[in-house]
Amino acid sequence: MAGPHGQPIRVGILGAGNICSIYIENLQADPMFDLVGIADMVPERTQSRAEKYGIEGMTPDAMIQRDDLQAVVNLTPPLAHFGTSKALLQAGKSVYCEKPLAFTLAEVQELVALAEASGLRLGGAPDTVLGAGVNTVMDLIQGGHVGTPVGYAAHMLCGGHESWHPDPDFYYQPGGGPLFDMGPYYLTALVHWFGPVASVAASARTVRDHRTIGSGPRAGTVFPVEVMTHIVCTLTHHSGVIGTLTTSFETPSHELPHIEIHGTGGAIRAADPNGFGGPVVARQPGQEWGEMPLGSGPENNMRGLGLRALYEDASSPVGAPRVAHVVEIMAAALESAQQKSVLTLATRPACGWDSTARA
């Protein structure tokens, strides 16, 4: 697929932070797209990236108003995602946004309405759900390797990002925290495998109220923690599968698998959903754990592939319905922890394990 008159789709990148390099490299290598330029609130960042990759540097306002761009990849900080995505859609541009697209279901629905009214494409990360690792697990589940899926235990456990990130403050500000930062990788995969979540119950806490930056020019700077940093969720899917997801910035040492799936006939340990590849290991009763051959999909870091997926398949896992559902799950989990209650979800995208598809 190409743009008007058979030409590549002209794309801009909004946000020149740490993650932009892999997006730039992958988009420049994809003949579907013509990466025109990059914009950032920090002019020095814009200039540095533009010069390095041979693209045009511009201000964010200029990118939003450019009438020769058909799509923009939004890599701004999380708190800016909703506002900038809204401005881009209002300016007639399709949007692929880093996670999370927004922080409430109402915000996502507002963006969806804007996109639909103008015939624009809208979706967001993570596109790791398109990789060989996630696809292999899906093939095993649909192939009956675990029998009937029963549950899972998912773990995103680390000590936080301040040890390596030069500007980690936003991870600990409203809209940050381990659930909204890393949860989308796990939840997008889990929803892809087991279908939409019907209800959420969660508990949460914050252990440390300050963090210290460990690298870069601001090393030694102390900053406050304003979010929950250890969240445990119980997720009940419409398919009947019940699982737990723990996300934490308080646990630097552990040996737990990223995701372990249990069924009536076996188990699977999925690879890190923050990557595209493996390993994926599995076992059945009476057998040892064994590594499974990877199926279709990329294994290397193909961030930006989601933009292509948006143009090729309206029902893609990176499309707005799935993104909205994941945002609703996360927002409901934090609300559940605060209210100490079980919350029922409103969205129900069509996806996930189908027992009728098994041979």
CSV table of C-alpha atoms in Angstrom, one decimal, residues 10-14 27 34-39 58 63 69-74 307:
chain,number,residue,atom,x,y,z
A,10,ARG,CA,4.6,10.7,4.1
A,11,VAL,CA,5.3,10.4,7.8
A,12,GLY,CA,6.6,12.6,10.6
A,13,ILE,CA,7.9,11.6,14.0
A,14,LEU,CA,6.8,13.8,17.0
A,27,LEU,CA,10.5,3.5,9.0
A,34,ASP,CA,8.7,8.3,3.3
A,35,LEU,CA,9.9,9.7,6.7
A,36,VAL,CA,9.9,13.4,6.1
A,37,GLY,CA,11.0,14.9,9.4
A,38,ILE,CA,11.1,15.0,13.2
A,39,ALA,CA,9.9,17.5,15.8
A,58,MET,CA,10.8,21.2,12.7
A,63,MET,CA,4.6,19.3,12.2
A,69,LEU,CA,2.1,14.7,6.1
A,70,GLN,CA,-0.4,11.9,6.0
A,71,ALA,CA,0.6,10.2,9.3
A,72,VAL,CA,2.6,10.9,12.4
A,73,VAL,CA,4.2,8.6,14.9
A,74,ASN,CA,3.7,10.1,18.3
A,307,LEU,CA,2.1,1.9,11.5
